[in-house]
Amino acid sequence: MELKEQIDVENLPKHIAIIMDGNGRWAKKQGKLRVFGHQSGVKPVRDITEAAAELGVEFITLYAFSKENWNRPRFEVDALMTLLVKSLNKEVKTLQKNNIRLLTIGDTKNLPNKTQVELQKAIDATANNTRMTLVLALSYGSRWEILEAAKSMAHKMKEGILTDDDFTETQFESELSTAGFPVPELMIRTSGESRISNFLLWQLAYAELFFTETLWPDFSKDEFYKAIINYQGRERRFGKISEQLQES
Ligand code: IPE
Ligand code: IPE
Ligand code: MG
């Protein structure tokens, strides 16, 4: 039986978050520049987006550029920004065809102007698409996001818009850049690193984590299906005991 057919579509994660890691090492292994690895990482983005939409996943969030990634060599940062603009131009048509909405999370006002303009165009063009939402985490850092939410709540408190009683998890979630998204139930990281790297710290509190040695440019639909099958084999207890889950 094909991997895809082993997936229980009734028990899909509504939201899958992915740390697309390993582009640099993939290129280096072949004696090429790191940038070649980033270029080769575009195809798996397309494949996984398509696979997720075909299955019926509602949200997919891809970690494309972290706040910490600004500290990379200038050449690499510039190349990544250029690649982003080029890929957006090219992929908007595919998003339209597949009825996929594009959104971003992160401190995008730090991106080069041209990148911001292209992003906004793609976001506007796909705003009414309903099959799936593709979220690109760009210039994203979870600590930054959490601080922004805290600042916003403090401000609303000062203005009298919020009171002490409003300091709830629900209110806090509504201040995060992922407000309105279902929480990610599955988080995949490629390239063998087992860390979160400042990605969705609040939102991943109860996510199932899946780590694979595969480097991002080699990540395929089949590997994606394997991650979902693995997820579906897990017991999500949320602090309870196994017997309680069987009762309900
Ligand atoms: C992930 O691949 C892409 C970005 C962080 C932009 P890396 O560039 O981190 O590749 P490695 O981890 O150095 O191999
Ligand atoms: C995390 O990868 C960020 C993205 C994939 C965009 P990094 O390669 O930057 O993470 P660390 O620094 O190795 O943890
Ligand atoms: Mg990396």
GROMACS .gro file of C-alpha atoms and ligand atoms in nm:
model
  277
    1MET     CA    1   0.000   0.000   0.000
    2GLU     CA    2   0.128   0.343  -0.086
    3LEU     CA    3   0.227   0.566   0.203
    4LYS     CA    4  -0.038   0.823   0.119
    5GLU     CA    5  -0.310   0.561   0.146
    6GLN     CA    6  -0.197   0.466   0.496
    7ILE     CA    7  -0.295   0.811   0.622
    8ASP     CA    8  -0.624   0.837   0.810
    9VAL     CA    9  -0.770   1.152   0.658
   10GLU     CA   10  -1.022   1.175   0.943
   11ASN     CA   11  -0.736   1.225   1.189
   12LEU     CA   12  -0.517   1.476   1.008
   13PRO     CA   13  -0.333   1.748   1.194
   14LYS     CA   14  -0.517   2.071   1.110
   15HIS     CA   15  -0.189   2.261   1.123
   16ILE     CA   16   0.161   2.134   1.047
   17ALA     CA   17   0.467   2.349   1.118
   18ILE     CA   18   0.801   2.276   0.952
   19ILE     CA   19   1.156   2.391   1.022
   20MET     CA   20   1.311   2.358   0.678
   21ASP     CA   21   1.673   2.300   0.776
   22GLY     CA   22   1.986   2.164   0.610
   23ASN     CA   23   2.008   2.354   0.281
   24GLY     CA   24   2.365   2.467   0.346
   25ARG     CA   25   2.493   2.121   0.437
   26TRP     CA   26   2.315   1.970   0.137
   27ALA     CA   27   2.503   2.205  -0.096
   28LYS     CA   28   2.834   2.163   0.084
   29LYS     CA   29   2.814   1.784   0.050
   30GLN     CA   30   2.823   1.838  -0.325
   31GLY     CA   31   3.101   2.091  -0.314
   32LYS     CA   32   2.860   2.373  -0.402
   33LEU     CA   33   2.787   2.710  -0.242
   34ARG     CA   34   2.528   2.723   0.037
   35VAL     CA   35   2.307   2.940  -0.183
   36PHE     CA   36   2.267   2.647  -0.422
   37GLY     CA   37   2.113   2.458  -0.132
   38HIS     CA   38   1.860   2.735  -0.075
   39GLN     CA   39   1.768   2.734  -0.443
   40SER     CA   40   1.723   2.357  -0.427
   41GLY     CA   41   1.497   2.401  -0.125
   42VAL     CA   42   1.223   2.565  -0.331
   43LYS     CA   43   1.100   2.243  -0.494
   44PRO     CA   44   1.026   2.065  -0.166
   45VAL     CA   45   0.833   2.377  -0.055
   46ARG     CA   46   0.614   2.337  -0.363
   47ASP     CA   47   0.581   1.957  -0.319
   48ILE     CA   48   0.495   1.969   0.050
   49THR     CA   49   0.246   2.253   0.004
   50GLU     CA   50   0.077   2.052  -0.268
   51ALA     CA   51   0.081   1.730  -0.063
   52ALA     CA   52  -0.069   1.907   0.240
   53ALA     CA   53  -0.345   2.068   0.032
   54GLU     CA   54  -0.428   1.737  -0.140
   55LEU     CA   55  -0.464   1.563   0.195
   56GLY     CA   56  -0.685   1.834   0.342
   57VAL     CA   57  -0.449   1.992   0.596
   58GLU     CA   58  -0.584   2.339   0.679
   59PHE     CA   59  -0.266   2.525   0.775
   60ILE     CA   60   0.099   2.475   0.701
   61THR     CA   61   0.362   2.705   0.851
   62LEU     CA   62   0.712   2.700   0.704
   63TYR     CA   63   1.006   2.851   0.889
   64ALA     CA   64   1.188   3.021   0.602
   65PHE     CA   65   1.400   3.287   0.775
   66SER     CA   66   1.451   3.348   1.145
   67LYS     CA   67   1.532   3.671   1.323
   68GLU     CA   68   1.868   3.513   1.407
   69ASN     CA   69   1.934   3.441   1.039
   70TRP     CA   70   1.996   3.815   0.988
   71ASN     CA   71   2.333   3.744   1.148
   72ARG     CA   72   2.446   3.529   0.855
   73PRO     CA   73   2.699   3.663   0.602
   74ARG     CA   74   2.554   3.950   0.403
   75PHE     CA   75   2.596   3.759   0.078
   76GLU     CA   76   2.379   3.473   0.199
   77VAL     CA   77   2.109   3.701   0.340
   78ASP     CA   78   2.090   3.896   0.013
   79ALA     CA   79   2.074   3.576  -0.189
   80LEU     CA   80   1.790   3.446   0.028
   81MET     CA   81   1.591   3.769  -0.016
   82THR     CA   82   1.641   3.761  -0.394
   83LEU     CA   83   1.536   3.398  -0.404
   84LEU     CA   84   1.225   3.479  -0.203
   85VAL     CA   85   1.114   3.750  -0.447
   86LYS     CA   86   1.184   3.527  -0.747
   87SER     CA   87   1.001   3.229  -0.598
   88LEU     CA   88   0.700   3.441  -0.496
   89ASN     CA   89   0.667   3.574  -0.849
   90LYS     CA   90   0.677   3.224  -0.986
   91GLU     CA   91   0.463   3.043  -0.732
   92VAL     CA   92   0.167   3.280  -0.698
   93LYS     CA   93   0.005   3.122  -1.002
   94THR     CA   94   0.034   2.776  -0.845
   95LEU     CA   95  -0.117   2.907  -0.522
   96GLN     CA   96  -0.408   3.053  -0.718
   97LYS     CA   97  -0.459   2.735  -0.914
   98ASN     CA   98  -0.465   2.531  -0.595
   99ASN     CA   99  -0.685   2.779  -0.406
  100ILE     CA  100  -0.421   2.838  -0.137
  101ARG     CA  101  -0.402   3.154   0.072
  102LEU     CA  102  -0.061   3.295   0.159
  103LEU     CA  103   0.014   3.467   0.491
  104THR     CA  104   0.331   3.563   0.676
  105ILE     CA  105   0.429   3.581   1.040
  106GLY     CA  106   0.736   3.762   1.168
  107ASP     CA  107   0.895   4.102   1.177
  108THR     CA  108   0.848   4.152   0.804
  109LYS     CA  109   0.902   4.529   0.820
  110ASN     CA  110   1.272   4.439   0.846
  111LEU     CA  111   1.270   4.275   0.503
  112PRO     CA  112   1.401   4.470   0.203
  113ASN     CA  113   1.137   4.693   0.049
  114LYS     CA  114   1.116   4.492  -0.269
  115THR     CA  115   1.057   4.172  -0.076
  116GLN     CA  116   0.783   4.339   0.129
  117VAL     CA  117   0.610   4.465  -0.186
  118GLU     CA  118   0.621   4.122  -0.354
  119LEU     CA  119   0.496   3.953  -0.040
  120GLN     CA  120   0.206   4.193  -0.006
  121LYS     CA  121   0.113   4.138  -0.371
  122ALA     CA  122   0.107   3.762  -0.320
  123ILE     CA  123  -0.090   3.795   0.005
  124ASP     CA  124  -0.349   4.024  -0.158
  125ALA     CA  125  -0.379   3.808  -0.469
  126THR     CA  126  -0.450   3.493  -0.267
  127ALA     CA  127  -0.655   3.654   0.013
  128ASN     CA  128  -0.983   3.490  -0.085
  129ASN     CA  129  -0.848   3.139  -0.137
  130THR     CA  130  -1.004   2.882   0.092
  131ARG     CA  131  -0.854   2.535   0.044
  132MET     CA  132  -0.550   2.579   0.267
  133THR     CA  133  -0.339   2.854   0.428
  134LEU     CA  134   0.034   2.859   0.370
  135VAL     CA  135   0.210   3.066   0.635
  136LEU     CA  136   0.569   3.174   0.575
  137ALA     CA  137   0.761   3.258   0.892
  138LEU     CA  138   0.995   3.535   0.777
  139SER     CA  139   1.223   3.736   1.002
  140TYR     CA  140   1.037   3.538   1.265
  141GLY     CA  141   1.143   3.483   1.623
  142SER     CA  142   0.912   3.345   1.886
  143ARG     CA  143   1.057   3.547   2.174
  144TRP     CA  144   1.006   3.863   1.970
  145GLU     CA  145   0.648   3.759   1.896
  146ILE     CA  146   0.572   3.683   2.261
  147LEU     CA  147   0.718   4.017   2.372
  148GLU     CA  148   0.511   4.201   2.110
  149ALA     CA  149   0.197   4.032   2.240
  150ALA     CA  150   0.288   4.121   2.599
  151LYS     CA  151   0.355   4.483   2.498
  152SER     CA  152   0.023   4.505   2.320
  153MET     CA  153  -0.160   4.370   2.623
  154ALA     CA  154   0.020   4.609   2.856
  155HIS     CA  155  -0.073   4.897   2.627
  156LYS     CA  156  -0.440   4.795   2.616
  157MET     CA  157  -0.437   4.768   2.994
  158LYS     CA  158  -0.300   5.120   3.026
  159GLU     CA  159  -0.564   5.249   2.788
  160GLY     CA  160  -0.835   5.077   2.989
  161ILE     CA  161  -0.927   4.848   2.698
  162LEU     CA  162  -0.829   4.542   2.902
  163THR     CA  163  -0.862   4.470   3.274
  164ASP     CA  164  -0.679   4.221   3.498
  165ASP     CA  165  -0.946   3.962   3.422
  166ASP     CA  166  -0.859   3.974   3.054
  167PHE     CA  167  -0.511   3.831   3.113
  168THR     CA  168  -0.609   3.487   2.989
  169GLU     CA  169  -0.449   3.235   2.753
  170THR     CA  170  -0.723   3.305   2.501
  171GLN     CA  171  -0.657   3.679   2.508
  172PHE     CA  172  -0.282   3.626   2.484
  173GLU     CA  173  -0.324   3.393   2.187
  174SER     CA  174  -0.531   3.657   2.012
  175GLU     CA  175  -0.235   3.896   2.038
  176LEU     CA  176   0.010   3.655   1.872
  177SER     CA  177   0.075   3.667   1.499
  178THR     CA  178  -0.091   3.325   1.472
  179ALA     CA  179  -0.423   3.458   1.610
  180GLY     CA  180  -0.709   3.263   1.458
  181PHE     CA  181  -0.491   2.974   1.338
  182PRO     CA  182  -0.542   2.628   1.486
  183VAL     CA  183  -0.239   2.530   1.701
  184PRO     CA  184   0.019   2.319   1.516
  185GLU     CA  185  -0.036   1.957   1.614
  186LEU     CA  186   0.272   1.832   1.434
  187MET     CA  187   0.612   2.000   1.399
  188ILE     CA  188   0.865   1.855   1.159
  189ARG     CA  189   1.233   1.951   1.152
  190THR     CA  190   1.469   1.824   0.885
  191SER     CA  191   1.850   1.790   0.890
  192GLY     CA  192   1.897   1.596   1.213
  193GLU     CA  193   1.894   1.892   1.451
  194SER     CA  194   1.669   1.832   1.751
  195ARG     CA  195   1.589   2.184   1.860
  196ILE     CA  196   1.317   2.445   1.820
  197SER     CA  197   1.541   2.744   1.726
  198ASN     CA  198   1.299   3.011   1.850
  199PHE     CA  199   1.005   2.879   1.645
  200LEU     CA  200   0.645   2.903   1.774
  201LEU     CA  201   0.742   2.850   2.139
  202TRP     CA  202   0.394   2.923   2.273
  203GLN     CA  203   0.206   2.747   1.995
  204LEU     CA  204   0.410   2.424   2.003
  205ALA     CA  205   0.342   2.363   2.374
  206TYR     CA  206   0.161   2.035   2.298
  207ALA     CA  207   0.268   1.963   1.941
  208GLU     CA  208   0.405   1.624   1.845
  209LEU     CA  209   0.764   1.668   1.726
  210PHE     CA  210   0.910   1.475   1.435
  211PHE     CA  211   1.280   1.495   1.355
  212THR     CA  212   1.436   1.347   1.045
  213GLU     CA  213   1.798   1.328   0.927
  214THR     CA  214   1.692   1.417   0.571
  215LEU     CA  215   1.823   1.755   0.457
  216TRP     CA  216   1.549   1.992   0.339
  217PRO     CA  217   1.629   1.983  -0.037
  218ASP     CA  218   1.581   1.602  -0.024
  219PHE     CA  219   1.256   1.618   0.175
  220SER     CA  220   0.982   1.452  -0.029
  221LYS     CA  221   0.608   1.397  -0.022
  222ASP     CA  222   0.671   1.041   0.096
  223GLU     CA  223   0.873   1.165   0.395
  224PHE     CA  224   0.596   1.408   0.472
  225TYR     CA  225   0.343   1.124   0.464
  226LYS     CA  226   0.570   0.920   0.695
  227ALA     CA  227   0.572   1.205   0.946
  228ILE     CA  228   0.192   1.218   0.943
  229ILE     CA  229   0.161   0.839   0.978
  230ASN     CA  230   0.404   0.853   1.270
  231TYR     CA  231   0.196   1.133   1.426
  232GLN     CA  232  -0.121   0.929   1.386
  233GLY     CA  233   0.037   0.640   1.574
  234ARG     CA  234   0.100   0.850   1.883
  235GLU     CA  235  -0.120   0.884   2.187
  236ARG     CA  236  -0.176   1.251   2.268
  237ARG     CA  237  -0.250   1.256   2.638
  238PHE     CA  238  -0.243   1.626   2.725
  239GLY     CA  239  -0.148   1.542   3.081
  240LYS     CA  240  -0.409   1.270   3.129
  241ILE     CA  241  -0.348   0.896   3.154
  242SER     CA  242  -0.406   0.648   2.878
  243GLU     CA  243  -0.715   0.488   3.037
  244GLN     CA  244  -0.893   0.823   3.054
  245LEU     CA  245  -0.850   0.868   2.681
  246GLN     CA  246  -0.996   0.528   2.607
  247GLU     CA  247  -1.306   0.608   2.814
  248SER     CA  248  -1.397   0.908   2.605
  249IPE     C1  249   1.778   2.624   0.634
  249IPE     O1  250   1.898   2.571   0.592
  249IPE     C2  251   1.739   2.750   0.560
  249IPE     C3  252   1.754   2.874   0.638
  249IPE     C4  253   1.784   2.880   0.765
  249IPE     C5  254   1.734   2.998   0.568
  249IPE     P1  255   2.036   2.621   0.652
  249IPE     O2  256   2.083   2.736   0.568
  249IPE     O3  257   2.025   2.648   0.796
  249IPE     O4  258   2.129   2.497   0.625
  249IPE     P2  259   2.233   2.431   0.726
  249IPE     O5  260   2.160   2.405   0.853
  249IPE     O6  261   2.344   2.530   0.743
  249IPE     O7  262   2.278   2.307   0.658
  250IPE     C1  263   1.620   2.759   1.179
  250IPE     O1  264   1.732   2.707   1.116
  250IPE     C2  265   1.558   2.867   1.096
  250IPE     C3  266   1.505   2.826   0.967
  250IPE     C4  267   1.496   2.705   0.921
  250IPE     C5  268   1.455   2.931   0.886
  250IPE     P1  269   1.879   2.752   1.157
  250IPE     O2  270   1.972   2.671   1.074
  250IPE     O3  271   1.892   2.899   1.149
  250IPE     O4  272   1.884   2.708   1.308
  250IPE     P2  273   2.005   2.688   1.410
  250IPE     O5  274   2.074   2.819   1.420
  250IPE     O6  275   2.094   2.582   1.353
  250IPE     O7  276   1.941   2.644   1.536
  251MG      MG  277   2.046   2.533   0.960
   0.00000   0.00000   0.00000
